[in-house]
Coordinates of C-alpha atoms and ligand atoms in Angstrom, one line a residue:
M47 CA 18.7 82.6 37.1
D48 CA 21.6 83.8 39.2
P49 CA 20.1 86.1 41.9
L50 CA 23.3 88.1 42.1
L51 CA 22.7 90.7 39.5
Y52 CA 24.7 93.8 40.3
R53 CA 26.2 94.6 36.9
K54 CA 24.2 96.8 34.5
A55 CA 24.3 94.6 31.5
W56 CA 21.5 92.3 30.3
I57 CA 19.7 90.6 27.4
N58 CA 15.9 91.0 26.8
I59 CA 14.1 88.1 25.1
N60 CA 10.7 89.0 23.6
L61 CA 8.8 85.8 23.8
A62 CA 5.9 87.4 21.9
A63 CA 8.2 87.6 18.9
I64 CA 9.0 83.9 19.2
S65 CA 5.2 83.2 19.0
A66 CA 4.7 85.6 16.2
N67 CA 7.5 84.0 14.2
I68 CA 6.0 80.5 14.6
N69 CA 2.7 81.9 13.5
Q70 CA 4.2 83.5 10.5
L71 CA 5.7 80.2 9.4
K72 CA 2.6 78.2 10.2
K73 CA 0.6 80.5 8.0
Q74 CA 2.9 79.5 5.1
L75 CA 3.0 75.7 5.8
P76 CA 0.4 73.2 4.8
N77 CA -2.0 72.3 7.6
Q78 CA -0.5 68.8 8.0
T79 CA 3.0 70.1 8.5
A80 CA 3.9 70.4 12.2
V81 CA 6.6 72.7 13.7
M82 CA 9.4 71.3 15.8
A83 CA 11.0 74.1 17.7
V84 CA 14.8 73.8 17.7
V85 CA 16.2 74.9 21.0
K86 CA 19.7 73.5 21.0
A87 CA 22.7 75.5 22.3
N88 CA 20.5 77.1 25.0
G89 CA 17.9 78.1 22.4
Y90 CA 20.6 79.8 20.2
G91 CA 21.6 81.8 23.2
H92 CA 18.0 82.9 23.9
G93 CA 17.3 80.5 26.8
D94 CA 16.2 76.9 26.0
I95 CA 13.5 76.4 28.6
Q96 CA 11.8 79.7 28.2
V97 CA 11.8 79.5 24.4
A98 CA 10.7 75.9 24.4
Q99 CA 7.7 76.8 26.6
A100 CA 6.8 79.8 24.5
A101 CA 7.1 77.8 21.3
L102 CA 4.9 75.0 22.6
A103 CA 2.3 77.5 23.7
A104 CA 2.4 79.1 20.2
G105 CA 1.6 75.7 18.6
A106 CA 4.9 73.9 18.1
S107 CA 4.2 70.2 18.5
G108 CA 7.7 69.1 19.6
L109 CA 11.3 70.2 20.3
A110 CA 14.6 69.3 18.8
V111 CA 18.1 69.7 20.4
A112 CA 21.6 68.6 19.5
L113 CA 22.6 66.9 22.8
L114 CA 21.1 64.3 25.1
E115 CA 22.1 66.7 27.9
E116 CA 20.0 69.4 26.4
A117 CA 17.0 67.1 26.2
V118 CA 17.3 65.9 29.8
R119 CA 17.5 69.6 30.9
L120 CA 14.2 70.3 29.2
R121 CA 12.5 67.2 30.8
K122 CA 13.9 68.2 34.3
A123 CA 12.2 71.6 33.7
G124 CA 8.9 69.8 33.4
I125 CA 8.5 69.9 29.6
K126 CA 6.4 67.0 28.4
A127 CA 6.4 67.5 24.7
P128 CA 8.2 65.1 22.3
I129 CA 11.9 65.9 22.1
L130 CA 14.3 64.7 19.4
V131 CA 18.0 64.7 19.8
M132 CA 19.5 65.4 16.4
G133 CA 23.2 64.7 17.2
W134 CA 24.8 61.3 17.8
V135 CA 24.4 59.8 21.2
A136 CA 26.4 56.8 22.3
P137 CA 24.3 53.6 22.6
E138 CA 25.4 53.3 26.3
F139 CA 23.0 56.3 27.0
A140 CA 19.9 54.8 25.4
R141 CA 18.7 54.0 28.9
I142 CA 18.7 57.7 29.8
A143 CA 16.7 58.5 26.6
I144 CA 14.2 55.8 27.5
E145 CA 13.9 56.9 31.1
Y146 CA 13.2 60.5 30.0
Q147 CA 11.1 59.6 26.9
I148 CA 13.5 61.2 24.6
T149 CA 13.8 60.3 20.9
L150 CA 17.3 59.6 19.6
T151 CA 18.7 59.9 16.1
V152 CA 20.2 56.6 14.9
F153 CA 21.7 55.4 11.6
Q154 CA 24.5 53.0 12.3
V155 CA 24.4 49.2 12.4
S156 CA 27.2 49.1 14.9
W157 CA 25.0 51.3 17.2
L158 CA 22.1 48.8 16.9
E159 CA 24.4 45.9 17.8
T160 CA 25.7 47.6 20.9
F161 CA 22.1 48.5 21.9
K162 CA 20.9 45.0 21.4
Q163 CA 23.7 43.6 23.6
N164 CA 22.6 45.9 26.4
K165 CA 19.2 44.1 26.5
I166 CA 17.1 46.9 27.7
G167 CA 13.5 45.9 28.6
Q168 CA 11.6 49.0 27.5
P169 CA 11.5 50.1 23.9
L170 CA 13.5 53.1 22.6
S171 CA 12.1 55.6 20.2
I172 CA 14.3 56.7 17.3
H173 CA 14.3 58.8 14.2
L174 CA 16.4 57.4 11.3
K175 CA 18.8 59.9 9.8
L176 CA 19.4 59.9 6.0
D177 CA 22.4 61.7 4.6
T178 CA 21.3 63.0 1.2
G179 CA 24.2 65.4 0.7
M180 CA 25.0 67.2 3.9
G181 CA 27.8 64.7 4.5
R182 CA 27.5 64.9 8.3
L183 CA 25.3 62.1 9.8
G184 CA 23.1 59.4 8.3
I185 CA 22.6 56.5 5.9
R186 CA 23.7 57.3 2.3
S187 CA 22.8 54.3 0.2
I188 CA 20.0 51.8 -0.3
E189 CA 22.3 48.9 0.6
E190 CA 23.2 50.5 4.0
L191 CA 19.5 51.2 4.6
R192 CA 18.6 47.5 3.9
D193 CA 21.3 46.3 6.3
F194 CA 20.1 48.8 9.0
M195 CA 16.5 47.7 8.7
A196 CA 17.5 44.1 9.0
H197 CA 19.3 44.8 12.2
L198 CA 16.6 47.1 13.5
A199 CA 14.1 44.3 13.3
Q200 CA 16.0 42.5 16.0
C201 CA 16.0 45.5 18.4
N202 CA 13.5 46.7 20.9
I203 CA 13.2 50.0 19.1
N204 CA 10.2 51.9 17.7
L205 CA 11.1 53.7 14.5
T206 CA 8.9 56.8 14.9
G207 CA 10.5 59.1 12.4
V208 CA 12.9 59.6 9.5
Y209 CA 14.6 62.7 8.3
T210 CA 17.4 64.4 6.4
H211 CA 19.1 67.8 6.5
F212 CA 19.6 70.3 3.6
A213 CA 23.0 72.0 3.0
T214 CA 21.9 74.8 0.7
A215 CA 18.2 75.6 1.4
D216 CA 19.1 79.2 2.3
E217 CA 20.4 80.0 -1.2
P218 CA 18.7 81.4 -4.4
N219 CA 19.9 78.4 -6.5
H220 CA 17.8 75.3 -5.7
D221 CA 19.7 72.7 -7.7
Y222 CA 21.5 71.0 -4.8
Y223 CA 18.3 71.2 -2.7
Y224 CA 16.4 69.3 -5.5
K225 CA 19.2 66.8 -5.7
Q226 CA 18.9 66.1 -2.0
S227 CA 15.1 65.9 -2.2
S228 CA 15.2 63.4 -4.9
R229 CA 17.8 61.2 -3.0
F230 CA 15.5 61.4 0.0
E231 CA 12.5 60.3 -2.0
T232 CA 14.5 57.3 -3.3
L233 CA 15.6 56.3 0.2
I234 CA 12.1 56.8 1.7
N235 CA 10.6 54.6 -1.0
E236 CA 13.0 51.8 -0.1
L237 CA 12.4 52.3 3.6
K238 CA 8.6 51.8 3.1
Q239 CA 9.4 48.3 1.7
H240 CA 10.8 47.4 5.1
T241 CA 8.4 48.9 7.6
T242 CA 4.8 49.7 8.1
D243 CA 5.5 51.8 11.2
Q244 CA 3.8 55.2 11.4
M245 CA 6.6 57.7 11.0
V246 CA 7.1 61.4 11.1
V247 CA 8.9 62.3 7.9
H248 CA 10.7 65.6 8.0
T249 CA 13.4 67.4 6.0
G250 CA 13.3 71.2 6.5
N251 CA 15.3 73.5 8.6
S252 CA 14.1 77.2 8.7
A253 CA 15.5 77.9 5.2
A254 CA 13.8 75.0 3.6
A255 CA 10.6 75.6 5.5
I256 CA 10.6 79.2 4.3
Q257 CA 11.6 78.6 0.7
H258 CA 9.9 75.2 0.0
S259 CA 7.0 75.4 2.4
N260 CA 4.8 73.0 0.4
D261 CA 7.4 70.2 0.2
M262 CA 7.7 69.9 4.0
L263 CA 5.9 66.7 4.6
N264 CA 5.0 66.0 8.3
A265 CA 7.2 68.5 10.2
V266 CA 9.8 71.2 10.0
R267 CA 12.7 71.8 12.3
F268 CA 12.4 75.5 12.9
G269 CA 15.5 77.1 14.5
I270 CA 17.0 80.4 13.4
G271 CA 13.8 81.8 12.0
M272 CA 11.9 81.2 15.2
Y273 CA 14.3 83.6 16.9
G274 CA 13.4 86.2 14.3
L275 CA 16.7 85.8 12.4
Y276 CA 17.0 85.0 8.7
P277 CA 18.9 81.9 7.7
S278 CA 20.9 83.9 5.1
L279 CA 21.3 87.5 3.9
Y280 CA 19.6 86.4 0.7
L281 CA 16.5 85.5 2.7
K282 CA 16.7 88.6 4.8
E283 CA 16.8 90.7 1.6
T284 CA 14.0 88.9 -0.2
Q285 CA 11.9 88.5 2.9
P286 CA 9.6 85.7 1.8
I287 CA 8.4 85.7 5.4
S288 CA 8.3 88.5 7.9
L289 CA 10.3 87.7 11.1
E290 CA 10.8 89.7 14.3
P291 CA 14.1 89.4 16.2
A292 CA 13.5 88.3 19.8
L293 CA 16.8 89.2 21.4
S294 CA 18.2 92.6 22.4
L295 CA 21.3 93.3 24.3
H296 CA 21.8 96.3 26.6
A297 CA 24.1 97.8 29.2
K298 CA 24.6 101.0 31.1
L299 CA 27.5 103.4 31.0
T300 CA 29.7 103.0 34.0
H301 CA 32.1 105.9 33.3
V302 CA 32.1 109.0 31.1
K303 CA 35.0 111.4 30.7
K304 CA 36.4 114.0 28.4
V305 CA 39.9 113.3 27.1
G306 CA 42.2 115.6 25.3
A307 CA 43.5 115.3 21.7
G308 CA 46.2 112.7 21.1
E309 CA 45.1 110.4 24.0
S310 CA 44.9 106.7 23.4
I311 CA 42.2 104.2 24.5
S312 CA 42.4 100.6 25.6
Y313 CA 45.0 97.8 25.1
G314 CA 47.5 98.3 22.4
A315 CA 46.6 102.0 22.2
T316 CA 45.1 101.3 18.8
Y317 CA 42.7 104.3 19.0
T318 CA 44.0 107.8 19.5
T319 CA 41.7 110.9 19.8
E320 CA 42.1 113.6 17.1
Q321 CA 40.5 116.3 19.3
E322 CA 38.9 116.5 22.7
E323 CA 36.4 113.7 22.8
W324 CA 33.8 112.3 25.2
I325 CA 34.5 108.6 25.9
G326 CA 32.1 106.2 27.7
T327 CA 33.0 102.9 29.3
I328 CA 30.5 100.0 29.1
P329 CA 30.7 97.0 31.4
V330 CA 30.7 94.2 28.8
G331 CA 33.4 92.5 26.8
Y332 CA 34.5 89.3 25.1
A333 CA 33.7 87.2 28.1
D334 CA 30.1 88.1 27.5
G335 CA 30.4 87.3 23.8
I336 CA 31.1 90.8 22.6
Q337 CA 34.1 89.6 20.8
R338 CA 37.2 91.6 20.0
G339 CA 36.0 91.7 16.4
W340 CA 33.2 94.0 17.5
Q341 CA 35.7 96.8 17.5
G342 CA 34.6 99.3 14.9
L343 CA 30.9 98.4 15.2
S344 CA 28.5 100.9 16.7
V345 CA 26.2 100.9 19.7
L346 CA 23.0 102.9 20.2
I347 CA 22.9 105.6 22.8
N348 CA 20.3 108.3 23.0
G349 CA 18.8 106.8 19.8
K350 CA 22.0 107.4 17.8
K351 CA 24.8 105.2 16.6
M352 CA 28.2 105.7 18.2
P353 CA 31.4 103.7 17.5
L354 CA 33.1 101.2 19.8
I355 CA 36.7 102.4 19.8
G356 CA 39.9 100.8 20.9
R357 CA 40.2 97.1 21.7
I358 CA 37.3 95.3 23.4
C359 CA 38.5 94.0 26.8
M360 CA 37.4 90.9 28.6
D361 CA 34.8 92.7 30.7
Q362 CA 34.6 96.2 29.3
C363 CA 34.7 98.3 26.2
M364 CA 34.7 102.0 25.2
V365 CA 32.5 104.1 23.0
K366 CA 33.0 107.5 21.5
L367 CA 30.2 109.7 22.6
D368 CA 28.8 112.7 20.8
Q369 CA 28.4 114.6 24.0
A370 CA 28.5 114.0 27.8
Y371 CA 26.0 111.5 29.1
P372 CA 25.2 110.6 32.7
I373 CA 26.5 107.4 34.2
G374 CA 23.7 104.9 33.9
T375 CA 22.7 105.9 30.3
E376 CA 21.5 102.9 28.4
V377 CA 23.6 101.5 25.6
T378 CA 22.1 99.0 23.1
F379 CA 24.4 96.6 21.3
I380 CA 21.7 94.6 19.5
G381 CA 18.2 95.9 19.0
K382 CA 16.4 99.2 18.7
Q383 CA 16.5 102.6 20.2
G384 CA 14.1 105.2 18.7
N385 CA 14.3 104.9 15.0
E386 CA 17.7 103.2 14.9
K387 CA 18.5 99.6 15.2
I388 CA 21.5 97.2 15.1
S389 CA 20.8 93.7 13.8
M390 CA 22.7 90.5 14.4
E391 CA 23.2 90.3 10.7
E392 CA 25.2 93.5 10.5
I393 CA 27.3 92.4 13.4
A394 CA 27.8 89.0 11.7
Q395 CA 28.9 90.7 8.5
H396 CA 31.4 92.9 10.3
L397 CA 32.8 89.7 12.0
G398 CA 32.8 87.7 8.8
T399 CA 30.4 85.2 10.1
I400 CA 26.6 84.4 10.4
N401 CA 23.9 85.6 12.8
Y402 CA 23.7 82.1 14.2
E403 CA 27.2 82.4 15.6
V404 CA 26.6 85.9 17.1
A405 CA 23.6 84.6 19.0
C406 CA 25.2 81.4 20.2
L407 CA 28.4 83.1 21.5
L408 CA 26.5 85.4 23.9
T409 CA 27.6 83.8 27.2
N410 CA 25.6 83.0 30.3
R411 CA 27.3 85.8 32.2
L412 CA 24.7 88.1 30.7
P413 CA 21.3 87.6 32.5
R414 CA 18.3 87.0 30.2
F415 CA 15.0 88.7 31.0
Y416 CA 11.7 87.5 29.6
D417 CA 9.0 89.7 31.0
P418 CA 8.0 92.4 28.5
S419 CA 7.5 94.9 31.3
D420 CA 11.2 94.4 32.2
T421 CA 12.4 96.7 29.4
E422 CA 15.1 98.0 31.6
G423 CA 16.4 94.5 32.4
A424 CA 14.2 94.9 35.4
G425 CA 13.4 92.5 38.2
V426 CA 16.7 94.1 39.3
N427 CA 17.1 97.5 40.8
F428 CA 19.9 99.0 38.8
Ligands
PLP570 C1 20.3 73.1 13.9 C2 19.5 72.2 13.1 C3 18.3 72.6 12.5 C4 17.7 74.1 12.6 O1 18.3 74.8 11.6 P1 17.9 76.4 11.4 O2 18.7 76.8 10.2 O3 18.4 77.1 12.6 O4 16.5 76.4 11.2 C5 17.5 71.7 11.8 N1 17.9 70.4 11.6 C6 19.1 70.0 12.1 C7 19.6 68.6 11.9 C8 19.9 70.9 12.8 O5 21.1 70.5 13.3

């Protein structure tokens, strides 16, 4: 964490919520189904290392990330649990994966050929990816699978897992999910003809883990739900599981003024006061991930919703206040104040996107605090 924290803007991460969300899911899953905590993209903006440690303490048995870089970062932080990289990693970097005991995702014969040519002494651990309908990465046909397994037999590689990814598990209609499940079963049956290796077989992201808990085989890859966010509005409305958001975002007013009627605020002068109004200035903007599209959303001040007005600037934005407030008054962008709350889902809806994107786009300029006693973004004397 950057020790230079002079600005009054911060994110609180409630790690107890991360644990509670894992426990909620575990209650629903069969005993033999393990939880892999997905901490790619800096833990969906929540902080990869802290979330990984909390998740492992709460009973997750492994971690999954998108990039080899993200996996190495976790290892360098001293994390010993199994880590799966779900994205494609060039075969040239297999040595790094072996050095750090990181499991890679592999599914291409050409990849195996390059790996073999590099003649690495120690074995690499991989999970095989099957593409059952996501259309992103993986083997799609039985012929490809046979060819892959024939090449794999000549490589110094341990096949420790096999998996697929669902495209529609967050929806009320399960037809496509069942189509993917049945293709997976066909490919797995073929795979078993070619290996007797002990493999972790996994298919589910949060949505599948929540909607199809009993089909989840050896493990699930629990991402968005672990952060207390629902994979879709449909699942937020139907609440088959109770999740608690871990992230809240706050700042403090840096300026408060009364402006007369007919005065404009911010770039483009897009907002003009109709009468005398109290206007507050907040020291966060699109460089923090409070995108320009947030204009028109509300923030919480004194337990009440108040609208962000005028264009969001790079480092600041303005709010219409219902009265004068002192400089230093707390403003909540995401989270609760009193009986009011602002969720990532409502922000996402306003932006025409999904909660995943709202969380991932919060930049590292905002410090993250993890100690529950730091409710004021403490550790810092504001
Ligand atoms: C990101 C990702 C996940 C986690 O998905 P959530 O919807 O966040 O639970 C699982 N599997 C793969 C392959 C992913 O890329």
